[in-house]
Coordinates of C-alpha atoms in Angstrom, one line a residue:
M590 CA 36.4 107.3 136.6
L591 CA 36.8 106.4 133.0
L592 CA 33.1 106.7 132.6
A593 CA 33.2 110.2 134.0
I594 CA 36.0 111.2 131.6
R595 CA 34.1 109.8 128.7
E596 CA 30.9 111.7 129.6
R597 CA 32.7 115.0 130.0
A598 CA 34.9 114.6 127.0
Q599 CA 32.5 116.2 124.6
G600 CA 32.4 119.2 122.3
W601 CA 35.1 121.6 121.3
F602 CA 37.4 120.8 124.3
A603 CA 37.5 117.1 123.4
W604 CA 38.4 117.9 119.8
L605 CA 41.2 120.2 121.0
I606 CA 42.7 117.4 123.1
V607 CA 42.4 115.0 120.1
G608 CA 44.2 117.6 118.0
F609 CA 47.1 118.0 120.4
I610 CA 47.5 114.2 120.4
T611 CA 47.0 113.6 116.7
I612 CA 49.4 116.2 115.2
P613 CA 52.6 114.9 116.8
F614 CA 51.7 111.3 115.9
A615 CA 51.1 112.4 112.3
L616 CA 54.3 114.4 112.0
W617 CA 56.8 112.3 114.0
G618 CA 55.1 109.1 115.1
I619 CA 55.0 107.4 118.5
Q620 CA 58.8 107.7 118.8
S621 CA 58.4 111.4 119.6
Y622 CA 56.5 110.4 122.7
L623 CA 58.8 107.6 123.7
G624 CA 61.9 109.6 123.0
V625 CA 63.2 106.9 120.6
S626 CA 64.3 107.6 117.0
S627 CA 63.0 105.2 114.3
D628 CA 66.5 105.1 112.8
P629 CA 69.0 106.2 115.5
V630 CA 72.2 107.9 114.5
A631 CA 75.2 105.6 115.1
I632 CA 78.0 107.8 113.7
S633 CA 78.4 111.5 112.8
V634 CA 81.3 112.6 110.5
D635 CA 81.6 116.3 110.2
G636 CA 77.9 116.6 110.8
N637 CA 76.9 113.9 108.3
E638 CA 75.0 111.1 109.9
I639 CA 75.4 107.4 109.5
T640 CA 72.4 105.5 111.0
Q641 CA 72.4 102.3 113.0
R642 CA 70.5 100.6 110.2
E643 CA 73.3 101.5 107.7
V644 CA 75.9 100.1 110.1
E645 CA 74.0 96.8 110.5
Q646 CA 73.6 96.5 106.8
Q647 CA 77.3 97.0 106.2
V648 CA 78.1 94.4 108.8
R649 CA 75.8 91.9 107.1
Q650 CA 77.3 92.6 103.7
F651 CA 80.8 92.3 105.0
R652 CA 79.9 88.8 106.4
E653 CA 78.4 87.9 103.0
R654 CA 81.6 88.9 101.2
L655 CA 83.6 86.8 103.7
R656 CA 81.3 83.9 103.1
E657 CA 81.6 84.2 99.3
Q658 CA 85.4 84.6 99.3
L659 CA 86.1 81.7 101.7
G660 CA 83.4 79.3 100.4
K661 CA 83.4 76.1 102.3
S662 CA 86.2 77.3 104.5
Y663 CA 84.0 80.0 106.0
R664 CA 83.4 79.6 109.7
P665 CA 81.3 82.3 111.4
E666 CA 82.5 81.4 114.8
L667 CA 86.1 82.2 113.7
F668 CA 85.3 85.9 113.2
D669 CA 85.1 87.9 116.4
D670 CA 81.9 90.0 116.2
Q671 CA 83.4 92.8 118.1
L672 CA 86.5 93.1 115.9
L673 CA 84.4 92.7 112.8
R674 CA 82.0 95.5 113.8
Q675 CA 84.9 97.8 114.8
Q676 CA 86.5 97.3 111.4
V677 CA 83.2 98.0 109.6
I678 CA 82.6 101.1 111.6
E679 CA 86.1 102.4 111.0
Q680 CA 85.8 101.7 107.3
M681 CA 82.4 103.5 107.1
I682 CA 84.0 106.5 108.8
N683 CA 86.9 106.5 106.3
D684 CA 84.5 106.1 103.3
R685 CA 82.4 109.0 104.5
V686 CA 85.5 111.2 105.0
L687 CA 86.7 110.4 101.5
A688 CA 83.2 111.0 100.1
E689 CA 83.2 114.5 101.6
A690 CA 86.6 115.1 100.0
A691 CA 85.2 113.9 96.6
E692 CA 82.2 116.2 97.1
D693 CA 84.5 119.2 97.8
W694 CA 86.5 118.3 94.6
N695 CA 83.2 118.1 92.6
L696 CA 83.9 114.6 91.5
R697 CA 80.8 113.2 89.7
I698 CA 79.6 110.0 88.0
S699 CA 76.6 110.3 85.6
D700 CA 73.5 108.2 85.8
D701 CA 74.2 106.8 82.3
F702 CA 77.7 105.6 83.4
V703 CA 76.3 104.0 86.5
R704 CA 73.7 102.1 84.5
Q705 CA 76.2 101.0 81.9
Y706 CA 78.6 99.8 84.7
I707 CA 75.8 97.8 86.4
Q708 CA 74.8 96.2 83.1
S709 CA 78.4 95.2 82.5
I710 CA 78.7 93.2 85.8
P711 CA 78.9 89.5 84.8
Y712 CA 76.9 88.5 87.9
F713 CA 73.8 90.3 86.4
Q714 CA 74.2 88.8 83.0
S715 CA 72.7 85.7 81.3
N716 CA 74.0 84.5 78.0
G717 CA 76.0 87.7 77.6
K718 CA 73.0 90.0 78.2
F719 CA 71.8 92.0 81.2
N720 CA 69.2 90.0 83.2
V721 CA 66.8 92.3 85.0
Q722 CA 65.5 89.5 87.1
A723 CA 68.9 88.4 88.3
Y724 CA 69.7 92.1 89.1
N725 CA 66.5 92.6 91.1
T726 CA 67.0 89.3 93.0
A727 CA 70.6 90.1 93.9
V728 CA 69.8 93.6 95.1
R729 CA 66.8 92.4 97.1
N730 CA 69.0 89.7 98.7
Q731 CA 71.4 92.4 100.0
G732 CA 68.4 94.1 101.7
M733 CA 68.6 97.1 99.4
T734 CA 66.4 98.9 96.9
Q735 CA 67.5 99.6 93.3
R736 CA 68.0 103.2 94.1
S737 CA 70.2 102.6 97.2
F738 CA 72.2 100.0 95.3
E739 CA 72.8 102.4 92.4
E740 CA 73.8 105.1 94.8
S741 CA 76.2 102.6 96.4
V742 CA 77.7 101.8 93.0
R743 CA 77.9 105.5 92.2
Q744 CA 79.8 106.1 95.4
D745 CA 82.2 103.2 94.7
L746 CA 82.9 104.6 91.2
V747 CA 83.5 108.1 92.7
M748 CA 86.0 106.6 95.1
Q749 CA 87.7 104.7 92.3
Q750 CA 87.8 108.0 90.3
M751 CA 89.5 109.7 93.3
R752 CA 91.9 106.8 93.9
N753 CA 92.9 106.7 90.2
G754 CA 93.4 110.4 90.1
I755 CA 95.9 110.2 93.0
A756 CA 97.4 106.8 92.5
A757 CA 97.9 107.2 88.7
S758 CA 99.8 110.5 89.3
A759 CA 102.5 108.7 91.3
I760 CA 105.7 108.1 89.5
A761 CA 108.7 106.0 90.6
T762 CA 111.9 107.8 89.7
D763 CA 114.8 106.1 88.0
F764 CA 116.7 106.6 91.3
E765 CA 114.0 104.8 93.3
L766 CA 113.9 101.9 90.7
N767 CA 117.6 101.6 90.6
E768 CA 117.9 101.6 94.4
T769 CA 115.2 98.9 94.6
V770 CA 117.1 96.7 92.2
R771 CA 120.4 97.4 94.0
L772 CA 118.9 96.2 97.3
R773 CA 116.7 93.5 96.0
D774 CA 119.4 91.8 94.0
Q775 CA 122.1 92.4 96.6
E776 CA 124.5 89.5 97.3
R777 CA 126.5 89.2 100.5
E778 CA 129.6 87.1 101.1
V779 CA 129.8 85.8 104.7
S780 CA 131.9 83.5 106.9
Y781 CA 130.4 81.9 109.9
L782 CA 130.9 79.3 112.5
S783 CA 128.4 77.3 114.6
I784 CA 128.7 76.8 118.4
S785 CA 127.0 73.5 119.2
G786 CA 125.1 73.5 122.4
E787 CA 124.9 69.7 122.4
K788 CA 128.7 69.5 122.5
L789 CA 129.0 72.0 125.2
A790 CA 126.4 70.2 127.3
G791 CA 128.4 67.0 126.9
D792 CA 126.9 64.1 128.9
F793 CA 124.8 66.4 131.1
Q794 CA 122.2 64.3 132.8
P795 CA 119.7 65.9 135.3
S796 CA 119.0 64.0 138.4
V797 CA 115.5 62.6 139.2
E798 CA 115.2 65.2 141.9
E799 CA 116.1 68.1 139.5
A800 CA 113.6 66.7 137.0
K801 CA 110.9 66.6 139.7
N802 CA 111.7 70.2 140.7
Y803 CA 111.4 71.2 137.0
Y804 CA 108.1 69.4 136.8
E805 CA 106.7 71.3 139.7
E806 CA 107.9 74.6 138.4
H807 CA 106.4 74.0 135.0
A808 CA 103.4 72.0 136.0
Q809 CA 101.1 74.0 133.7
A810 CA 103.0 72.7 130.7
Y811 CA 102.2 69.1 131.6
M812 CA 98.5 69.3 132.0
V813 CA 96.1 67.0 130.2
P814 CA 93.4 69.3 128.9
E815 CA 89.7 68.7 129.6
R816 CA 88.5 66.1 127.1
V817 CA 85.5 64.0 126.2
K818 CA 84.5 60.9 124.3
V819 CA 81.2 61.1 122.4
E820 CA 78.9 58.8 120.6
Y821 CA 77.2 60.3 117.6
I822 CA 74.8 59.6 114.7
L823 CA 75.9 61.2 111.5
L824 CA 73.6 61.6 108.5
S825 CA 75.0 62.5 105.1
P826 CA 73.9 62.1 101.5
A827 CA 76.4 59.2 101.2
V828 CA 75.0 57.5 104.3
V829 CA 71.3 57.8 103.5
G830 CA 71.8 57.2 99.8
A831 CA 73.8 54.0 100.3
G832 CA 70.7 51.8 100.3
L833 CA 68.9 53.4 97.4
E834 CA 67.5 51.1 94.8
V835 CA 68.3 52.4 91.4
T836 CA 66.7 50.9 88.3
D837 CA 66.6 51.9 84.6
E838 CA 62.9 52.6 84.9
K839 CA 63.4 55.0 87.8
L840 CA 66.3 56.7 86.0
R841 CA 64.3 57.1 82.7
A842 CA 61.3 58.5 84.6
Y843 CA 63.7 61.0 86.4
Y844 CA 65.3 61.9 83.0
E845 CA 61.9 62.6 81.4
Q846 CA 60.9 64.8 84.3
H847 CA 64.2 66.8 84.3
K848 CA 65.1 66.7 80.6
D849 CA 65.8 70.4 80.5
E850 CA 68.6 69.9 83.0
F851 CA 70.5 67.5 80.9
H852 CA 72.5 68.9 78.0
A853 CA 75.6 67.9 76.2
P854 CA 78.3 70.4 77.2
E855 CA 79.3 73.3 74.9
E856 CA 82.6 72.6 73.2
R857 CA 85.2 75.1 72.1
R858 CA 88.1 74.8 69.8
V859 CA 91.0 76.8 71.2
R860 CA 94.5 77.8 70.3
H861 CA 97.0 79.3 72.7
I862 CA 100.5 80.7 73.2
L863 CA 102.2 79.5 76.4
I864 CA 105.1 81.2 78.1
Q865 CA 106.2 78.7 80.6
V866 CA 107.1 79.6 84.2
A867 CA 107.1 77.3 87.2
E868 CA 104.4 77.7 89.8
N869 CA 106.9 78.3 92.5
A870 CA 109.2 80.5 90.4
D871 CA 110.8 83.6 92.0
D872 CA 109.5 87.1 91.3
A873 CA 112.1 87.9 88.7
A874 CA 111.2 84.8 86.6
V875 CA 107.5 85.5 86.9
E876 CA 107.9 89.2 85.9
A877 CA 110.1 88.2 82.9
A878 CA 107.5 85.7 81.7
K879 CA 104.7 88.2 82.2
A880 CA 106.5 90.9 80.3
K881 CA 107.1 88.5 77.4
I882 CA 103.4 87.4 77.2
E883 CA 102.3 91.0 77.3
D884 CA 104.6 91.9 74.5
I885 CA 103.2 89.1 72.4
A886 CA 99.6 90.3 73.2
E887 CA 100.5 93.8 72.0
R888 CA 101.9 92.3 68.8
L889 CA 98.6 90.4 68.3
E890 CA 96.6 93.7 68.9
N891 CA 98.8 95.3 66.1
G892 CA 97.6 92.6 63.7
E893 CA 100.4 90.0 63.7
S894 CA 99.4 86.4 63.0
F895 CA 98.4 84.3 66.1
E896 CA 99.6 81.1 64.3
A897 CA 103.0 82.6 63.4
L898 CA 103.6 84.0 66.9
A899 CA 102.6 80.6 68.5
K900 CA 105.1 78.8 66.3
E901 CA 107.8 81.3 67.2
F902 CA 107.3 81.8 70.9
S903 CA 105.0 79.1 72.5
D904 CA 106.6 76.8 75.0
D905 CA 103.9 74.1 74.5
P906 CA 105.5 71.5 72.3
G907 CA 102.2 69.7 71.8
S908 CA 100.5 72.6 70.0
R909 CA 103.3 74.9 68.9
D910 CA 103.8 73.3 65.5
Q911 CA 100.0 73.5 64.9
G912 CA 100.0 77.3 65.5
G913 CA 98.9 76.8 69.1
D914 CA 95.8 74.7 68.3
V915 CA 94.9 72.4 71.2
G916 CA 91.7 71.1 69.6
W917 CA 88.2 70.9 71.1
I918 CA 87.8 71.3 74.9
S919 CA 84.8 70.8 77.1
P920 CA 84.3 71.8 80.8
G921 CA 86.5 70.0 83.3
L922 CA 89.4 69.2 80.9
M923 CA 91.7 72.1 81.4
A924 CA 93.1 74.2 84.3
K925 CA 90.5 76.3 85.9
A926 CA 91.9 79.7 84.8
F927 CA 92.4 78.4 81.2
E928 CA 88.9 77.1 81.0
E929 CA 87.2 80.2 82.5
E930 CA 89.0 82.3 79.9
A931 CA 88.2 80.0 77.0
Y932 CA 84.5 80.0 77.9
S933 CA 84.3 83.8 78.4
L934 CA 85.7 84.7 74.9
E935 CA 83.7 85.3 71.8
K936 CA 84.7 83.4 68.6
G937 CA 87.7 84.9 67.0
K938 CA 88.7 87.1 70.0
V939 CA 92.0 86.9 71.8
G940 CA 91.8 87.2 75.5
K941 CA 94.1 88.8 78.1
P942 CA 97.1 86.8 79.5
V943 CA 96.0 84.3 82.2
R944 CA 98.2 82.3 84.5
T945 CA 97.9 78.5 85.2
P946 CA 100.4 76.2 87.0
F947 CA 102.1 75.9 83.6
G948 CA 102.7 79.6 83.0
F949 CA 101.1 82.4 81.1
H950 CA 98.7 81.8 78.3
L951 CA 97.1 83.9 75.5
L952 CA 93.9 82.2 74.2
E953 CA 91.8 82.5 71.0
V954 CA 88.5 80.6 70.5
T955 CA 88.4 79.6 66.8
E956 CA 85.2 77.5 66.8
I957 CA 82.2 76.9 69.1
K958 CA 79.8 73.8 69.2
S959 CA 76.7 74.6 71.2
G960 CA 75.6 71.9 73.6
G961 CA 72.3 70.2 72.9
E962 CA 69.9 67.8 74.6
G963 CA 71.8 64.6 75.4
S964 CA 70.4 61.2 75.0
F965 CA 69.6 59.0 78.0
E966 CA 72.3 56.5 77.0
A967 CA 75.0 59.2 76.6
L968 CA 74.2 60.9 79.9
Y969 CA 73.4 57.7 81.9
D970 CA 76.1 58.3 84.5
E971 CA 75.2 61.9 84.9
I972 CA 71.5 61.0 85.3
E973 CA 72.2 58.4 87.9
T974 CA 74.4 60.8 89.9
A975 CA 71.7 63.5 89.8
Y976 CA 68.9 60.9 90.7
R977 CA 70.9 59.6 93.7
Q978 CA 71.6 63.1 94.9
N979 CA 68.0 64.2 94.6
E980 CA 66.7 61.1 96.4
A981 CA 69.4 61.3 99.0
E982 CA 68.6 65.0 99.7
Q983 CA 64.9 64.2 100.3
L984 CA 65.8 61.2 102.5
L985 CA 68.3 63.2 104.4
F986 CA 65.7 65.9 105.1
D987 CA 63.2 63.4 106.4
Q988 CA 65.7 61.4 108.4
A989 CA 67.2 64.6 109.9
E990 CA 63.8 65.6 111.1
Q991 CA 63.4 62.1 112.7
L992 CA 66.8 62.3 114.3
A993 CA 66.1 65.7 115.8
D994 CA 62.7 64.6 117.1
L995 CA 63.8 61.3 118.5
S996 CA 67.0 62.6 120.2
Y997 CA 64.9 65.3 121.8
E998 CA 62.2 63.0 123.0
T999 CA 64.7 60.7 124.6
P1000 CA 67.4 63.2 125.7
D1001 CA 69.5 60.6 127.7
S1002 CA 70.1 58.1 124.9
L1003 CA 70.7 57.8 121.1
A1004 CA 69.5 54.2 121.0
P1005 CA 65.8 55.0 120.0
A1006 CA 67.0 57.2 117.1
A1007 CA 69.5 54.6 116.0
D1008 CA 66.9 51.9 116.0
V1009 CA 64.4 53.8 114.0
L1010 CA 67.0 55.0 111.5
Q1011 CA 68.7 51.6 111.4
L1012 CA 72.1 53.2 112.1
E1013 CA 74.8 52.2 114.5
P1014 CA 76.0 55.2 116.7
Q1015 CA 79.7 55.9 116.2
L1016 CA 82.2 56.2 119.1
S1017 CA 84.9 58.9 119.1
D1018 CA 88.3 58.8 120.5
W1019 CA 89.3 61.4 123.2
F1020 CA 89.3 65.0 122.0
D1021 CA 89.6 68.3 123.8
R1022 CA 88.4 71.8 123.0
K1023 CA 90.7 72.0 120.0
G1024 CA 88.5 69.4 118.3
G1025 CA 88.8 65.8 117.1
K1026 CA 89.2 64.2 113.7
G1027 CA 87.0 64.4 110.7
V1028 CA 83.6 65.9 111.4
L1029 CA 84.5 66.1 115.1
A1030 CA 87.0 68.9 114.2
S1031 CA 84.1 71.2 113.5
P1032 CA 83.9 74.1 116.0
K1033 CA 80.1 73.5 116.0
V1034 CA 80.7 69.9 117.3
V1035 CA 83.2 71.1 119.9
A1036 CA 80.9 73.8 121.1
A1037 CA 78.0 71.3 121.5
A1038 CA 80.2 68.6 123.2
F1039 CA 81.4 71.1 125.8
S1040 CA 78.1 72.9 126.3
E1041 CA 76.5 72.8 129.7
D1042 CA 73.5 70.9 128.6
V1043 CA 75.4 68.1 126.9
L1044 CA 78.5 68.0 129.2
L1045 CA 76.9 68.5 132.6
E1046 CA 73.3 67.5 132.1
N1047 CA 74.3 64.5 130.0
H1048 CA 71.7 65.3 127.3
N1049 CA 71.8 64.7 123.6
S1050 CA 72.9 67.7 121.6
E1051 CA 70.6 69.5 119.2
L1052 CA 70.9 68.7 115.5
I1053 CA 74.2 70.1 114.3
E1054 CA 74.4 71.1 110.6
L1055 CA 77.8 70.6 109.0
E1056 CA 79.4 71.0 105.6
D1057 CA 78.4 69.0 102.6
D1058 CA 74.8 68.5 103.8
Q1059 CA 75.9 66.5 106.8
V1060 CA 74.0 66.6 110.1
L1061 CA 74.9 65.1 113.5
V1062 CA 73.6 64.5 117.0
L1063 CA 76.0 63.6 119.8
R1064 CA 76.1 62.8 123.5
V1065 CA 79.1 62.6 125.9
V1066 CA 79.9 59.1 127.1
E1067 CA 83.1 59.9 129.0
H1068 CA 84.5 63.1 130.4
E1069 CA 87.8 64.0 132.0
A1070 CA 88.5 67.3 133.7
E1071 CA 91.8 69.0 133.2
H1072 CA 94.5 67.3 135.3
P1073 CA 98.3 67.1 135.6
Q1074 CA 100.1 64.2 134.0
A1075 CA 101.8 61.9 136.4
F1076 CA 105.5 62.6 136.7
D1077 CA 106.5 59.1 135.6
E1078 CA 104.5 59.6 132.4
V1079 CA 106.5 62.7 131.4
K1080 CA 109.8 62.1 133.1
E1081 CA 111.7 61.3 129.9
E1082 CA 110.1 64.3 128.1
I1083 CA 111.2 66.6 131.0
I1084 CA 114.8 65.2 131.0
A1085 CA 115.0 65.8 127.2
T1086 CA 113.7 69.3 127.6
M1087 CA 116.2 70.1 130.4
K1088 CA 119.0 68.8 128.2
R1089 CA 117.9 71.0 125.3
E1090 CA 117.5 74.1 127.5
K1091 CA 120.9 73.4 129.1
A1092 CA 122.6 73.1 125.6
S1093 CA 120.9 76.1 124.2
G1094 CA 121.8 78.3 127.3
L1095 CA 125.5 77.2 127.1
A1096 CA 125.6 77.9 123.3
R1097 CA 124.0 81.3 123.7
A1098 CA 126.4 82.3 126.6
K1099 CA 129.5 81.1 124.7
G1100 CA 128.3 82.7 121.5
E1101 CA 127.5 86.1 123.0
E1102 CA 130.9 86.1 124.8
S1103 CA 132.7 85.3 121.5
L1104 CA 130.6 87.9 119.7
Q1105 CA 131.8 90.6 122.0
A1106 CA 135.4 89.5 121.6
V1107 CA 135.2 89.7 117.8
Q1108 CA 133.3 93.0 117.8
S1109 CA 135.9 94.6 120.1
G1110 CA 138.7 93.4 117.7
A1111 CA 140.3 91.2 120.4
V1112 CA 140.1 88.2 118.1
T1113 CA 139.1 87.5 114.5
L1114 CA 136.6 84.9 113.5
P1115 CA 139.2 82.6 111.9
Q1116 CA 141.4 82.9 115.1
L1117 CA 138.3 82.1 117.2
A1118 CA 137.6 79.1 115.1
R1119 CA 141.1 77.8 115.5
E1120 CA 141.2 78.4 119.3
Q1121 CA 137.9 76.7 119.9
G1122 CA 138.5 73.9 117.4
R1123 CA 135.4 74.8 115.3
K1124 CA 134.9 74.6 111.6
L1125 CA 134.8 78.0 109.8
E1126 CA 132.6 78.2 106.8
E1127 CA 134.2 80.8 104.5
S1128 CA 133.2 82.9 101.6
V1129 CA 129.5 81.7 101.4
K1130 CA 127.5 83.9 99.0
I1131 CA 123.8 84.4 99.7
K1132 CA 121.0 86.6 98.4
R1133 CA 117.9 87.8 100.1
N1134 CA 115.8 84.8 98.9
S1135 CA 118.6 82.2 99.3
T1136 CA 117.6 78.9 101.0
T1137 CA 121.0 77.3 101.3
L1138 CA 121.3 78.6 104.9
P1139 CA 118.8 78.7 107.7
A1140 CA 116.6 81.8 107.4
A1141 CA 117.8 83.1 110.8
I1142 CA 121.5 83.2 109.5
R1143 CA 120.5 84.8 106.2
D1144 CA 118.3 87.5 107.9
T1145 CA 121.1 88.3 110.4
A1146 CA 123.6 88.6 107.6
F1147 CA 121.4 91.1 105.7
A1148 CA 120.8 93.1 108.9
Q1149 CA 124.5 93.8 109.4
A1150 CA 126.1 97.1 108.3
R1151 CA 128.4 97.2 105.3
P1152 CA 132.0 96.1 106.3
E1153 CA 134.5 98.9 106.6
P1154 CA 138.3 98.6 106.5
G1155 CA 139.5 97.5 110.0
K1156 CA 136.0 97.2 111.3
P1157 CA 134.4 93.8 110.8
S1158 CA 130.6 93.6 110.4
V1159 CA 129.8 90.9 112.9
G1160 CA 126.6 89.4 114.0
G1161 CA 125.3 86.5 116.0
V1162 CA 122.0 84.6 116.2
A1163 CA 120.6 81.7 118.2
L1164 CA 119.1 78.9 116.1
E1165 CA 116.0 76.9 116.8
N1166 CA 118.1 73.7 117.2
G1167 CA 119.9 75.3 120.2
D1168 CA 123.1 76.2 118.3
Y1169 CA 124.5 79.7 118.2
V1170 CA 126.0 81.1 115.0
L1171 CA 128.7 83.8 114.7
L1172 CA 129.1 85.4 111.3
V1173 CA 131.1 88.1 109.6
V1174 CA 130.0 89.9 106.4
N1175 CA 133.1 90.1 104.2
K1176 CA 131.7 91.7 101.1
V1177 CA 128.5 93.4 99.8
L1178 CA 127.8 93.2 96.1
D1179 CA 124.9 95.4 95.1
G1180 CA 122.5 94.4 92.4
D1181 CA 123.2 95.9 88.9
P1182 CA 120.3 97.9 87.5
S1183 CA 122.0 98.1 84.1
K1184 CA 121.5 94.3 83.7
L1185 CA 117.7 94.7 84.0
E1186 CA 115.9 93.8 80.8
D1187 CA 113.7 96.6 79.3
A1188 CA 110.6 94.5 79.6
V1189 CA 111.2 93.6 83.2
R1190 CA 112.2 97.2 84.0
K1191 CA 108.9 98.4 82.5
V1192 CA 106.8 95.9 84.6
M1193 CA 108.8 96.7 87.7
R1194 CA 108.2 100.5 87.2
E1195 CA 104.5 99.9 86.8
Q1196 CA 104.4 97.9 90.0
M1197 CA 106.3 100.6 91.9
N1198 CA 104.1 103.3 90.5
R1199 CA 101.0 101.4 91.8
A1200 CA 102.6 100.8 95.2
K1201 CA 103.6 104.4 95.5
G1202 CA 100.2 105.7 94.4
D1203 CA 98.4 103.4 96.8
A1204 CA 100.7 104.6 99.6
Q1205 CA 99.9 108.2 98.8
F1206 CA 96.2 107.6 98.7
S1207 CA 96.4 105.8 102.0
L1208 CA 98.3 108.7 103.5
M1209 CA 95.8 111.2 102.3
G1210 CA 93.0 109.1 103.8
R1211 CA 94.7 108.9 107.2
Y1212 CA 95.2 112.7 107.1
L1213 CA 91.6 113.4 106.3
R1214 CA 90.5 110.9 109.0
E1215 CA 92.7 112.5 111.7
H1216 CA 91.3 116.0 110.9
A1217 CA 87.6 114.9 110.7
D1218 CA 85.1 115.6 113.5
V1219 CA 83.9 112.1 114.3
E1220 CA 81.3 111.2 117.0
I1221 CA 80.3 107.6 117.7
A1222 CA 77.1 107.0 119.6
T1223 CA 77.6 105.4 123.0
D1224 CA 75.4 102.4 122.2
T1225 CA 77.3 101.9 118.9
E1226 CA 80.7 102.0 120.8
A1227 CA 79.3 99.5 123.3
A1228 CA 78.1 97.2 120.6
A1229 CA 81.5 97.3 118.9
A1230 CA 83.2 96.7 122.3
G1231 CA 80.9 93.8 123.1
Y1232 CA 79.2 95.5 126.1

């Protein structure tokens, strides 16, 4: 049949058929025949389309940002893919809605401004200058072109322009500021008494039969979770590098090959002004210190002497008399924020205030010594560390390959791999799905140990890559399914629990009964204390951040209404220890805005302005989102929902 078609497919008719086939392919591609778009639409916002590719790109970038922000703490398995995707999709919709508003408002960012902004990003700079290669590499690693990256930056700048236009217009009034101070610094005077559940319970002792009934009713609380013991082989730079032979000859050879990597560190002579504030200081103390350092910074900008201001205001006794001079510093000597600021400043320039555990600092770099090529002798320790790390990395790579191959070739034993690598397998203690200790706490290890292949088939796991260049292979040597603990094993624990519950229940019942009596006016708290023979704590003054009383008592006190003549403001709360506390608010002393220092008032107003502006911008975004015509493709919704 094919032969017949070929013989007849000649002349103008054949060319006509070819034309019909070729034109759609040329204009739309094979997708037009298959009914599949090359870049399907995922979301439509007021008719503006967001493609599936854009969604996937944003999801990847979001994960990358999480990885950068969390560093070694990043665990991909801790972030639910469905929830993450939903968040990204919703954020993209919000961004598109805001972008439409910016377009309607004719907000624009010029090409020159975009270029200048990109060139100012420290990540793209080398030695203080824009590095084209670093820029191209970073953009490429994000899966973007220069044009798409620049448009992304432009959009971000437009959004910032819009946000600033709205947020910067927000003003906290004097009334709002004064009300905030009045409430924030409010002090309450309370009287309270505690009803002890333990005393009410007395010598209550549940019988064995009652304990058994409790055990049966709460059996799920006394289950031993499924757990395993594993043996494992762990490879790390420390393990494989332990037997490395290091000689001066090898180190010198390594030094000569990597000479350009070894330089004496750049040193900087720095002077600073310190306004001391404790790391755990309250907000008021922090704001006061910040206001003071900002005032000094303003005076420096106006031309006052750094040395004179340091002698007058600095809280650092070691450098104050020297005009703030701390001498020469090199990397690793100072607090991280201090060092980063010192090494970012040009000579003779004063930086912005930075905070360390000691307080707020203003820094000026007075001299710079460039680092040069260091001698072998001077850098011996650094060279040895680098050599060991380099050799260990290579050994680790080779041995990890061997471990993976050998544990796969003999899936029911780690002995062959241990023999070849001359390592003794380690044996774990019992651990459940919450993880074990050390490397066995890793979710990757737990997932492997409880996987079907390892747990049920009794195979070695695949090679598991962990933090700090560690790799591990494990096998399960003992397994226990979930099972209830024997009654005798938990009898004492059950009896103790029953005693606590009994005491707590009696205290709550007595407390709520007494609370109703005080609220109704049938009895006062002092009378109740005398009748019940309890100690009344009177006239205790607390603030919102007080730690002298349990947080539950403090929060209950501040939740009560202001006391009125003849109408006590009474509250009650059950504590974690099983006691119940009755309290009466005697007085409410509001904070006094007139006592607020001008500098602190200024900082506080700025904070309130920002908070109010952010709230208004958020409210506008929600309004625009609610009134936008949004359509999400079915397959995109399914992907976000995990279907």
